[in-house]
Structure formats: structure tokens, C-alpha cells
Amino acid sequence: MMSNFSDWQDRMLRAVWRHGERLPEEVLTWMAELYGERGEIPEAEFCDSWTARTFSMARSAFETVSKSVEQDIGKATTGDGFTYLTYVRDPEMGPVGEVHIKSAQVSTPDSADVLCAMAEGVQEFVMSHHRVTWPVCGEHNRGLHVDHVHETPVWTCTGGTPGGHVVRAIDPAVHL
Ligand SMILES: [Zn+2]
């Protein structure tokens, strides 16, 4: 049973061009669950599931960041006129789909990286569409940058001490 799972996992990671990569625990857990539910699904079906998972993470990250923008500056990032969040599946670019938001692209299986990419994309959108810098450090009055503290995606400011400082988590529900 376990060796069947490892073989299958190996084949599937090859199919999505992720073989030999150090993948986050959440991806391996998800694969184990998928195997438990649906058994040894073929490569094409796995690529579909992988793509669906990426899109679902991107949507949820997008909602998180959109809410944060609305809370901070009262500007909308969703609506019928906005078509900057796109899902692209191009066989020439690889076996699994990508999410594009402005110049940010997401094909990573890591939810923290997805949130970072969405934050950058929404930031770019707020600047180009609303002509507003978001988010801004209340202390130094300058635009913030996406970074990680351990595994947590955060906004950082280059002001103050050399090397700057961490302002807050990108997800407003996460407190550092
Ligand atoms: Zn600052």
C-alpha cells in the first residue's frame, strides 16, 4: 500500500514538473488525501486536480487581500469591470494551469507563496487603477513590500532601522 503510494506520488510529481523539489507539507498531505479518496488516478486527472487546487488557493488568497484593501482604503478590487485575475492553461507553458494577476503569476503549490503573489498583484492593481499606494506604513508613510517571516507572508517597510521592519501579516486575520 505505502510503496504503491510512493510510486504513484513519484509519477504524479513528474507529471506536474515538480519531481525532486522540496514541497511544502501541505502539498504532500493533500496528495495523500487525494490518494485515499480516489486511489491511483492517472496523470491527466492529477494535473486537473493540481490546477483546481492552485485556482482555489488563488481565489481564496485574492479574497483575503481584497478585504484587506477595502478595510484599509475603502477601494474595491472586485467587480464586473475588473478582469485582471485570469486563469491560464497553456499546454506549451506546462502541464498545469497558472493564475495571473497583473504581472504576478502563480503556479506554486505553496499557499503562502500564492498569498504573496496575490498581494503583489492586488497592490499593482490598486496603484494602476485607483492611483493609490497600498499598503502604506503609518510610521514612515511609504509603500510596503511583500516578504516572509518564517513561513508567514508579511508586509515590510524599508523605513526606520537598517533592513527595515515588519509591519503586519498580509492576512489581516493573522497576528504576528
Ligand atoms: Zn515603516
mmCIF file with all atom_site columns, C-alpha atoms and ligand atoms in Angstrom:
data_model
loop_
_atom_site.group_PDB
_atom_site.id
_atom_site.type_symbol
_atom_site.label_atom_id
_atom_site.label_alt_id
_atom_site.label_comp_id
_atom_site.label_asym_id
_atom_site.label_entity_id
_atom_site.label_seq_id
_atom_site.pdbx_PDB_ins_code
_atom_site.Cartn_x
_atom_site.Cartn_y
_atom_site.Cartn_z
_atom_site.occupancy
_atom_site.B_iso_or_equiv
_atom_site.pdbx_formal_charge
_atom_site.auth_seq_id
_atom_site.auth_comp_id
_atom_site.auth_asym_id
_atom_site.auth_atom_id
_atom_site.pdbx_PDB_model_num
ATOM   1   C  CA . MET A 1 1   ? 0.000   0.000  0.000   1.00 0.00 ? 1   MET A CA 1
ATOM   2   C  CA . MET A 1 2   ? 2.665   2.519  1.056   1.00 0.00 ? 2   MET A CA 1
ATOM   3   C  CA . SER A 1 3   ? 5.020   1.598  -1.768  1.00 0.00 ? 3   SER A CA 1
ATOM   4   C  CA . ASN A 1 4   ? 2.129   1.934  -4.222  1.00 0.00 ? 4   ASN A CA 1
ATOM   5   C  CA . PHE A 1 5   ? 1.509   5.376  -2.834  1.00 0.00 ? 5   PHE A CA 1
ATOM   6   C  CA . SER A 1 6   ? 5.173   6.398  -3.185  1.00 0.00 ? 6   SER A CA 1
ATOM   7   C  CA . ASP A 1 7   ? 5.296   5.151  -6.764  1.00 0.00 ? 7   ASP A CA 1
ATOM   8   C  CA . TRP A 1 8   ? 2.122   6.997  -7.607  1.00 0.00 ? 8   TRP A CA 1
ATOM   9   C  CA . GLN A 1 9   ? 3.323   10.157 -5.850  1.00 0.00 ? 9   GLN A CA 1
ATOM   10  C  CA . ASP A 1 10  ? 6.595   9.977  -7.800  1.00 0.00 ? 10  ASP A CA 1
ATOM   11  C  CA . ARG A 1 11  ? 4.807   9.617  -11.106 1.00 0.00 ? 11  ARG A CA 1
ATOM   12  C  CA . MET A 1 12  ? 2.380   12.443 -10.318 1.00 0.00 ? 12  MET A CA 1
ATOM   13  C  CA . LEU A 1 13  ? 5.107   14.883 -9.271  1.00 0.00 ? 13  LEU A CA 1
ATOM   14  C  CA . ARG A 1 14  ? 6.905   14.109 -12.505 1.00 0.00 ? 14  ARG A CA 1
ATOM   15  C  CA . ALA A 1 15  ? 3.670   14.803 -14.380 1.00 0.00 ? 15  ALA A CA 1
ATOM   16  C  CA . VAL A 1 16  ? 3.386   18.309 -12.877 1.00 0.00 ? 16  VAL A CA 1
ATOM   17  C  CA . TRP A 1 17  ? 7.124   19.002 -13.320 1.00 0.00 ? 17  TRP A CA 1
ATOM   18  C  CA . ARG A 1 18  ? 7.734   19.143 -9.576  1.00 0.00 ? 18  ARG A CA 1
ATOM   19  C  CA . HIS A 1 19  ? 9.751   15.987 -9.147  1.00 0.00 ? 19  HIS A CA 1
ATOM   20  C  CA . GLY A 1 20  ? 12.775  16.334 -6.874  1.00 0.00 ? 20  GLY A CA 1
ATOM   21  C  CA . GLU A 1 21  ? 11.561  19.626 -5.443  1.00 0.00 ? 21  GLU A CA 1
ATOM   22  C  CA . ARG A 1 22  ? 11.228  20.172 -1.737  1.00 0.00 ? 22  ARG A CA 1
ATOM   23  C  CA . LEU A 1 23  ? 7.484   20.569 -1.447  1.00 0.00 ? 23  LEU A CA 1
ATOM   24  C  CA . PRO A 1 24  ? 5.588   22.024 1.485   1.00 0.00 ? 24  PRO A CA 1
ATOM   25  C  CA . GLU A 1 25  ? 3.996   19.559 3.896   1.00 0.00 ? 25  GLU A CA 1
ATOM   26  C  CA . GLU A 1 26  ? 0.507   20.762 2.898   1.00 0.00 ? 26  GLU A CA 1
ATOM   27  C  CA . VAL A 1 27  ? 1.074   19.505 -0.660  1.00 0.00 ? 27  VAL A CA 1
ATOM   28  C  CA . LEU A 1 28  ? 2.109   16.041 0.495   1.00 0.00 ? 28  LEU A CA 1
ATOM   29  C  CA . THR A 1 29  ? -0.879  15.907 2.862   1.00 0.00 ? 29  THR A CA 1
ATOM   30  C  CA . TRP A 1 30  ? -3.189  16.927 0.031   1.00 0.00 ? 30  TRP A CA 1
ATOM   31  C  CA . MET A 1 31  ? -1.719  14.208 -2.217  1.00 0.00 ? 31  MET A CA 1
ATOM   32  C  CA . ALA A 1 32  ? -2.160  11.585 0.484   1.00 0.00 ? 32  ALA A CA 1
ATOM   33  C  CA . GLU A 1 33  ? -5.794  12.628 0.936   1.00 0.00 ? 33  GLU A CA 1
ATOM   34  C  CA . LEU A 1 34  ? -6.408  12.563 -2.800  1.00 0.00 ? 34  LEU A CA 1
ATOM   35  C  CA . TYR A 1 35  ? -4.914  9.080  -2.990  1.00 0.00 ? 35  TYR A CA 1
ATOM   36  C  CA . GLY A 1 36  ? -7.045  7.984  -0.058  1.00 0.00 ? 36  GLY A CA 1
ATOM   37  C  CA . GLU A 1 37  ? -10.220 9.281  -1.698  1.00 0.00 ? 37  GLU A CA 1
ATOM   38  C  CA . ARG A 1 38  ? -9.669  8.432  -5.340  1.00 0.00 ? 38  ARG A CA 1
ATOM   39  C  CA . GLY A 1 39  ? -6.834  5.944  -5.443  1.00 0.00 ? 39  GLY A CA 1
ATOM   40  C  CA . GLU A 1 40  ? -4.292  5.855  -8.255  1.00 0.00 ? 40  GLU A CA 1
ATOM   41  C  CA . ILE A 1 41  ? -5.766  8.429  -10.570 1.00 0.00 ? 41  ILE A CA 1
ATOM   42  C  CA . PRO A 1 42  ? -3.922  8.884  -13.894 1.00 0.00 ? 42  PRO A CA 1
ATOM   43  C  CA . GLU A 1 43  ? -1.541  11.757 -14.676 1.00 0.00 ? 43  GLU A CA 1
ATOM   44  C  CA . ALA A 1 44  ? -4.040  13.884 -16.615 1.00 0.00 ? 44  ALA A CA 1
ATOM   45  C  CA . GLU A 1 45  ? -6.586  13.706 -13.822 1.00 0.00 ? 45  GLU A CA 1
ATOM   46  C  CA . PHE A 1 46  ? -3.927  14.605 -11.285 1.00 0.00 ? 46  PHE A CA 1
ATOM   47  C  CA . CYS A 1 47  ? -2.887  17.632 -13.359 1.00 0.00 ? 47  CYS A CA 1
ATOM   48  C  CA . ASP A 1 48  ? -6.536  18.736 -13.340 1.00 0.00 ? 48  ASP A CA 1
ATOM   49  C  CA . SER A 1 49  ? -6.733  18.369 -9.576  1.00 0.00 ? 49  SER A CA 1
ATOM   50  C  CA . TRP A 1 50  ? -3.444  20.217 -9.132  1.00 0.00 ? 50  TRP A CA 1
ATOM   51  C  CA . THR A 1 51  ? -4.702  23.063 -11.314 1.00 0.00 ? 51  THR A CA 1
ATOM   52  C  CA . ALA A 1 52  ? -8.038  23.185 -9.471  1.00 0.00 ? 52  ALA A CA 1
ATOM   53  C  CA . ARG A 1 53  ? -6.180  23.369 -6.167  1.00 0.00 ? 53  ARG A CA 1
ATOM   54  C  CA . THR A 1 54  ? -3.996  26.250 -7.401  1.00 0.00 ? 54  THR A CA 1
ATOM   55  C  CA . PHE A 1 55  ? -7.046  28.167 -8.608  1.00 0.00 ? 55  PHE A CA 1
ATOM   56  C  CA . SER A 1 56  ? -8.924  27.574 -5.405  1.00 0.00 ? 56  SER A CA 1
ATOM   57  C  CA . MET A 1 57  ? -5.971  28.783 -3.299  1.00 0.00 ? 57  MET A CA 1
ATOM   58  C  CA . ALA A 1 58  ? -5.560  31.810 -5.564  1.00 0.00 ? 58  ALA A CA 1
ATOM   59  C  CA . ARG A 1 59  ? -9.244  32.726 -5.270  1.00 0.00 ? 59  ARG A CA 1
ATOM   60  C  CA . SER A 1 60  ? -9.189  32.470 -1.525  1.00 0.00 ? 60  SER A CA 1
ATOM   61  C  CA . ALA A 1 61  ? -5.923  34.458 -1.279  1.00 0.00 ? 61  ALA A CA 1
ATOM   62  C  CA . PHE A 1 62  ? -7.411  37.068 -3.592  1.00 0.00 ? 62  PHE A CA 1
ATOM   63  C  CA . GLU A 1 63  ? -10.462 37.428 -1.336  1.00 0.00 ? 63  GLU A CA 1
ATOM   64  C  CA . THR A 1 64  ? -8.246  37.830 1.709   1.00 0.00 ? 64  THR A CA 1
ATOM   65  C  CA . VAL A 1 65  ? -6.183  40.577 0.082   1.00 0.00 ? 65  VAL A CA 1
ATOM   66  C  CA . SER A 1 66  ? -9.258  42.306 -1.407  1.00 0.00 ? 66  SER A CA 1
ATOM   67  C  CA . LYS A 1 67  ? -10.885 42.510 2.016   1.00 0.00 ? 67  LYS A CA 1
ATOM   68  C  CA . SER A 1 68  ? -7.714  43.984 3.420   1.00 0.00 ? 68  SER A CA 1
ATOM   69  C  CA . VAL A 1 69  ? -7.693  46.698 0.720   1.00 0.00 ? 69  VAL A CA 1
ATOM   70  C  CA . GLU A 1 70  ? -11.324 47.568 1.446   1.00 0.00 ? 70  GLU A CA 1
ATOM   71  C  CA . GLN A 1 71  ? -10.682 47.768 5.162   1.00 0.00 ? 71  GLN A CA 1
ATOM   72  C  CA . ASP A 1 72  ? -7.624  49.976 4.680   1.00 0.00 ? 72  ASP A CA 1
ATOM   73  C  CA . ILE A 1 73  ? -8.625  52.400 1.940   1.00 0.00 ? 73  ILE A CA 1
ATOM   74  C  CA . GLY A 1 74  ? -12.260 51.626 1.089   1.00 0.00 ? 74  GLY A CA 1
ATOM   75  C  CA . LYS A 1 75  ? -11.428 50.779 -2.534  1.00 0.00 ? 75  LYS A CA 1
ATOM   76  C  CA . ALA A 1 76  ? -12.893 47.852 -4.410  1.00 0.00 ? 76  ALA A CA 1
ATOM   77  C  CA . THR A 1 77  ? -10.721 45.332 -6.186  1.00 0.00 ? 77  THR A CA 1
ATOM   78  C  CA . THR A 1 78  ? -13.593 43.172 -7.364  1.00 0.00 ? 78  THR A CA 1
ATOM   79  C  CA . GLY A 1 79  ? -16.350 43.968 -9.799  1.00 0.00 ? 79  GLY A CA 1
ATOM   80  C  CA . ASP A 1 80  ? -17.613 43.337 -13.295 1.00 0.00 ? 80  ASP A CA 1
ATOM   81  C  CA . GLY A 1 81  ? -15.248 45.842 -14.868 1.00 0.00 ? 81  GLY A CA 1
ATOM   82  C  CA . PHE A 1 82  ? -12.163 44.189 -13.423 1.00 0.00 ? 82  PHE A CA 1
ATOM   83  C  CA . THR A 1 83  ? -10.785 41.322 -15.425 1.00 0.00 ? 83  THR A CA 1
ATOM   84  C  CA . TYR A 1 84  ? -7.211  41.211 -14.232 1.00 0.00 ? 84  TYR A CA 1
ATOM   85  C  CA . LEU A 1 85  ? -7.426  37.914 -12.350 1.00 0.00 ? 85  LEU A CA 1
ATOM   86  C  CA . THR A 1 86  ? -7.137  35.253 -15.032 1.00 0.00 ? 86  THR A CA 1
ATOM   87  C  CA . TYR A 1 87  ? -6.649  31.527 -15.110 1.00 0.00 ? 87  TYR A CA 1
ATOM   88  C  CA . VAL A 1 88  ? -4.416  30.376 -17.888 1.00 0.00 ? 88  VAL A CA 1
ATOM   89  C  CA . ARG A 1 89  ? -3.847  26.877 -19.026 1.00 0.00 ? 89  ARG A CA 1
ATOM   90  C  CA . ASP A 1 90  ? -1.447  26.694 -21.904 1.00 0.00 ? 90  ASP A CA 1
ATOM   91  C  CA . PRO A 1 91  ? -0.034  23.271 -22.784 1.00 0.00 ? 91  PRO A CA 1
ATOM   92  C  CA . GLU A 1 92  ? 3.113   24.925 -24.119 1.00 0.00 ? 92  GLU A CA 1
ATOM   93  C  CA . MET A 1 93  ? 3.757   26.513 -20.725 1.00 0.00 ? 93  MET A CA 1
ATOM   94  C  CA . GLY A 1 94  ? 3.420   23.296 -18.772 1.00 0.00 ? 94  GLY A CA 1
ATOM   95  C  CA . PRO A 1 95  ? 1.039   20.556 -17.704 1.00 0.00 ? 95  PRO A CA 1
ATOM   96  C  CA . VAL A 1 96  ? -0.781  22.574 -15.043 1.00 0.00 ? 96  VAL A CA 1
ATOM   97  C  CA . GLY A 1 97  ? -2.585  25.906 -15.100 1.00 0.00 ? 97  GLY A CA 1
ATOM   98  C  CA . GLU A 1 98  ? -1.331  29.259 -13.855 1.00 0.00 ? 98  GLU A CA 1
ATOM   99  C  CA . VAL A 1 99  ? -3.136  32.133 -12.210 1.00 0.00 ? 99  VAL A CA 1
ATOM   100 C  CA . HIS A 1 100 ? -2.193  35.597 -13.411 1.00 0.00 ? 100 HIS A CA 1
ATOM   101 C  CA . ILE A 1 101 ? -2.938  38.811 -11.609 1.00 0.00 ? 101 ILE A CA 1
ATOM   102 C  CA . LYS A 1 102 ? -1.324  41.870 -13.171 1.00 0.00 ? 102 LYS A CA 1
ATOM   103 C  CA . SER A 1 103 ? 2.333   40.916 -13.562 1.00 0.00 ? 103 SER A CA 1
ATOM   104 C  CA . ALA A 1 104 ? 2.225   38.327 -10.749 1.00 0.00 ? 104 ALA A CA 1
ATOM   105 C  CA . GLN A 1 105 ? 1.898   34.669 -11.769 1.00 0.00 ? 105 GLN A CA 1
ATOM   106 C  CA . VAL A 1 106 ? 1.028   31.730 -9.590  1.00 0.00 ? 106 VAL A CA 1
ATOM   107 C  CA . SER A 1 107 ? 1.723   28.104 -10.357 1.00 0.00 ? 107 SER A CA 1
ATOM   108 C  CA . THR A 1 108 ? 3.241   27.239 -6.992  1.00 0.00 ? 108 THR A CA 1
ATOM   109 C  CA . PRO A 1 109 ? 1.542   24.645 -4.800  1.00 0.00 ? 109 PRO A CA 1
ATOM   110 C  CA . ASP A 1 110 ? 2.553   26.590 -1.654  1.00 0.00 ? 110 ASP A CA 1
ATOM   111 C  CA . SER A 1 111 ? -0.374  28.569 -0.213  1.00 0.00 ? 111 SER A CA 1
ATOM   112 C  CA . ALA A 1 112 ? 1.942   31.124 1.451   1.00 0.00 ? 112 ALA A CA 1
ATOM   113 C  CA . ASP A 1 113 ? 3.590   31.868 -1.908  1.00 0.00 ? 113 ASP A CA 1
ATOM   114 C  CA . VAL A 1 114 ? 0.165   32.116 -3.527  1.00 0.00 ? 114 VAL A CA 1
ATOM   115 C  CA . LEU A 1 115 ? -0.860  34.721 -0.959  1.00 0.00 ? 115 LEU A CA 1
ATOM   116 C  CA . CYS A 1 116 ? 2.369   36.688 -1.603  1.00 0.00 ? 116 CYS A CA 1
ATOM   117 C  CA . ALA A 1 117 ? 1.787   36.699 -5.364  1.00 0.00 ? 117 ALA A CA 1
ATOM   118 C  CA . MET A 1 118 ? -1.832  37.788 -4.921  1.00 0.00 ? 118 MET A CA 1
ATOM   119 C  CA . ALA A 1 119 ? -0.776  40.586 -2.564  1.00 0.00 ? 119 ALA A CA 1
ATOM   120 C  CA . GLU A 1 120 ? 1.714   41.872 -5.150  1.00 0.00 ? 120 GLU A CA 1
ATOM   121 C  CA . GLY A 1 121 ? -0.822  41.623 -7.946  1.00 0.00 ? 121 GLY A CA 1
ATOM   122 C  CA . VAL A 1 122 ? -3.528  43.456 -5.997  1.00 0.00 ? 122 VAL A CA 1
ATOM   123 C  CA . GLN A 1 123 ? -1.020  46.103 -4.905  1.00 0.00 ? 123 GLN A CA 1
ATOM   124 C  CA . GLU A 1 124 ? -0.125  46.678 -8.541  1.00 0.00 ? 124 GLU A CA 1
ATOM   125 C  CA . PHE A 1 125 ? -3.806  46.848 -9.455  1.00 0.00 ? 125 PHE A CA 1
ATOM   126 C  CA . VAL A 1 126 ? -4.629  49.380 -6.720  1.00 0.00 ? 126 VAL A CA 1
ATOM   127 C  CA . MET A 1 127 ? -1.765  51.554 -7.962  1.00 0.00 ? 127 MET A CA 1
ATOM   128 C  CA . SER A 1 128 ? -2.656  51.382 -11.657 1.00 0.00 ? 128 SER A CA 1
ATOM   129 C  CA . HIS A 1 129 ? -6.451  51.514 -11.315 1.00 0.00 ? 129 HIS A CA 1
ATOM   130 C  CA . HIS A 1 130 ? -7.080  53.670 -8.238  1.00 0.00 ? 130 HIS A CA 1
ATOM   131 C  CA . ARG A 1 131 ? -3.762  55.561 -8.347  1.00 0.00 ? 131 ARG A CA 1
ATOM   132 C  CA . VAL A 1 132 ? -3.268  54.861 -4.662  1.00 0.00 ? 132 VAL A CA 1
ATOM   133 C  CA . THR A 1 133 ? -0.248  53.394 -2.927  1.00 0.00 ? 133 THR A CA 1
ATOM   134 C  CA . TRP A 1 134 ? -1.391  50.477 -0.820  1.00 0.00 ? 134 TRP A CA 1
ATOM   135 C  CA . PRO A 1 135 ? -0.480  49.426 1.795   1.00 0.00 ? 135 PRO A CA 1
ATOM   136 C  CA . VAL A 1 136 ? 1.418   52.249 3.472   1.00 0.00 ? 136 VAL A CA 1
ATOM   137 C  CA . CYS A 1 137 ? 3.473   52.277 6.669   1.00 0.00 ? 137 CYS A CA 1
ATOM   138 C  CA . GLY A 1 138 ? 1.711   54.575 9.158   1.00 0.00 ? 138 GLY A CA 1
ATOM   139 C  CA . GLU A 1 139 ? 5.025   55.411 10.743  1.00 0.00 ? 139 GLU A CA 1
ATOM   140 C  CA . HIS A 1 140 ? 7.148   56.200 7.681   1.00 0.00 ? 140 HIS A CA 1
ATOM   141 C  CA . ASN A 1 141 ? 4.477   56.973 5.116   1.00 0.00 ? 141 ASN A CA 1
ATOM   142 C  CA . ARG A 1 142 ? 5.877   54.759 2.402   1.00 0.00 ? 142 ARG A CA 1
ATOM   143 C  CA . GLY A 1 143 ? 4.631   51.818 0.393   1.00 0.00 ? 143 GLY A CA 1
ATOM   144 C  CA . LEU A 1 144 ? 5.141   48.330 1.795   1.00 0.00 ? 144 LEU A CA 1
ATOM   145 C  CA . HIS A 1 145 ? 6.751   45.243 0.276   1.00 0.00 ? 145 HIS A CA 1
ATOM   146 C  CA . VAL A 1 146 ? 5.867   41.579 0.372   1.00 0.00 ? 146 VAL A CA 1
ATOM   147 C  CA . ASP A 1 147 ? 8.159   39.325 2.383   1.00 0.00 ? 147 ASP A CA 1
ATOM   148 C  CA . HIS A 1 148 ? 8.119   36.267 4.659   1.00 0.00 ? 148 HIS A CA 1
ATOM   149 C  CA . VAL A 1 149 ? 8.710   35.962 8.375   1.00 0.00 ? 149 VAL A CA 1
ATOM   150 C  CA . HIS A 1 150 ? 9.400   32.275 8.862   1.00 0.00 ? 150 HIS A CA 1
ATOM   151 C  CA . GLU A 1 151 ? 6.528   30.864 6.798   1.00 0.00 ? 151 GLU A CA 1
ATOM   152 C  CA . THR A 1 152 ? 4.170   33.791 7.253   1.00 0.00 ? 152 THR A CA 1
ATOM   153 C  CA . PRO A 1 153 ? 3.643   36.241 4.378   1.00 0.00 ? 153 PRO A CA 1
ATOM   154 C  CA . VAL A 1 154 ? 4.070   39.799 5.672   1.00 0.00 ? 154 VAL A CA 1
ATOM   155 C  CA . TRP A 1 155 ? 4.206   43.425 4.612   1.00 0.00 ? 155 TRP A CA 1
ATOM   156 C  CA . THR A 1 156 ? 7.519   45.099 5.359   1.00 0.00 ? 156 THR A CA 1
ATOM   157 C  CA . CYS A 1 157 ? 8.671   48.724 5.284   1.00 0.00 ? 157 CYS A CA 1
ATOM   158 C  CA . THR A 1 158 ? 12.133  49.909 4.285   1.00 0.00 ? 158 THR A CA 1
ATOM   159 C  CA . GLY A 1 159 ? 11.928  52.855 6.685   1.00 0.00 ? 159 GLY A CA 1
ATOM   160 C  CA . GLY A 1 160 ? 13.357  53.202 10.188  1.00 0.00 ? 160 GLY A CA 1
ATOM   161 C  CA . THR A 1 161 ? 16.116  50.835 11.221  1.00 0.00 ? 161 THR A CA 1
ATOM   162 C  CA . PRO A 1 162 ? 18.559  49.487 8.589   1.00 0.00 ? 162 PRO A CA 1
ATOM   163 C  CA . GLY A 1 163 ? 16.933  46.486 6.955   1.00 0.00 ? 163 GLY A CA 1
ATOM   164 C  CA . GLY A 1 164 ? 13.519  47.980 7.610   1.00 0.00 ? 164 GLY A CA 1
ATOM   165 C  CA . HIS A 1 165 ? 10.782  46.496 9.747   1.00 0.00 ? 165 HIS A CA 1
ATOM   166 C  CA . VAL A 1 166 ? 7.848   44.130 9.542   1.00 0.00 ? 166 VAL A CA 1
ATOM   167 C  CA . VAL A 1 167 ? 4.535   45.963 9.634   1.00 0.00 ? 167 VAL A CA 1
ATOM   168 C  CA . ARG A 1 168 ? 1.936   43.184 9.714   1.00 0.00 ? 168 ARG A CA 1
ATOM   169 C  CA . ALA A 1 169 ? 0.832   39.877 8.249   1.00 0.00 ? 169 ALA A CA 1
ATOM   170 C  CA . ILE A 1 170 ? -0.688  40.064 4.753   1.00 0.00 ? 170 ILE A CA 1
ATOM   171 C  CA . ASP A 1 171 ? -3.724  38.148 6.012   1.00 0.00 ? 171 ASP A CA 1
ATOM   172 C  CA . PRO A 1 172 ? -5.416  40.565 8.443   1.00 0.00 ? 172 PRO A CA 1
ATOM   173 C  CA . ALA A 1 173 ? -6.672  37.582 10.455  1.00 0.00 ? 173 ALA A CA 1
ATOM   174 C  CA . VAL A 1 174 ? -3.091  36.545 11.261  1.00 0.00 ? 174 VAL A CA 1
ATOM   175 C  CA . HIS A 1 175 ? -1.413  38.323 14.146  1.00 0.00 ? 175 HIS A CA 1
ATOM   176 C  CA . LEU A 1 176 ? 2.359   38.187 14.404  1.00 0.00 ? 176 LEU A CA 1
HETATM 177 ZN ZN . ZN  B 2 .   ? 7.862   51.887 8.322   1.00 0.00 ? 1   ZN  B ZN 1
#
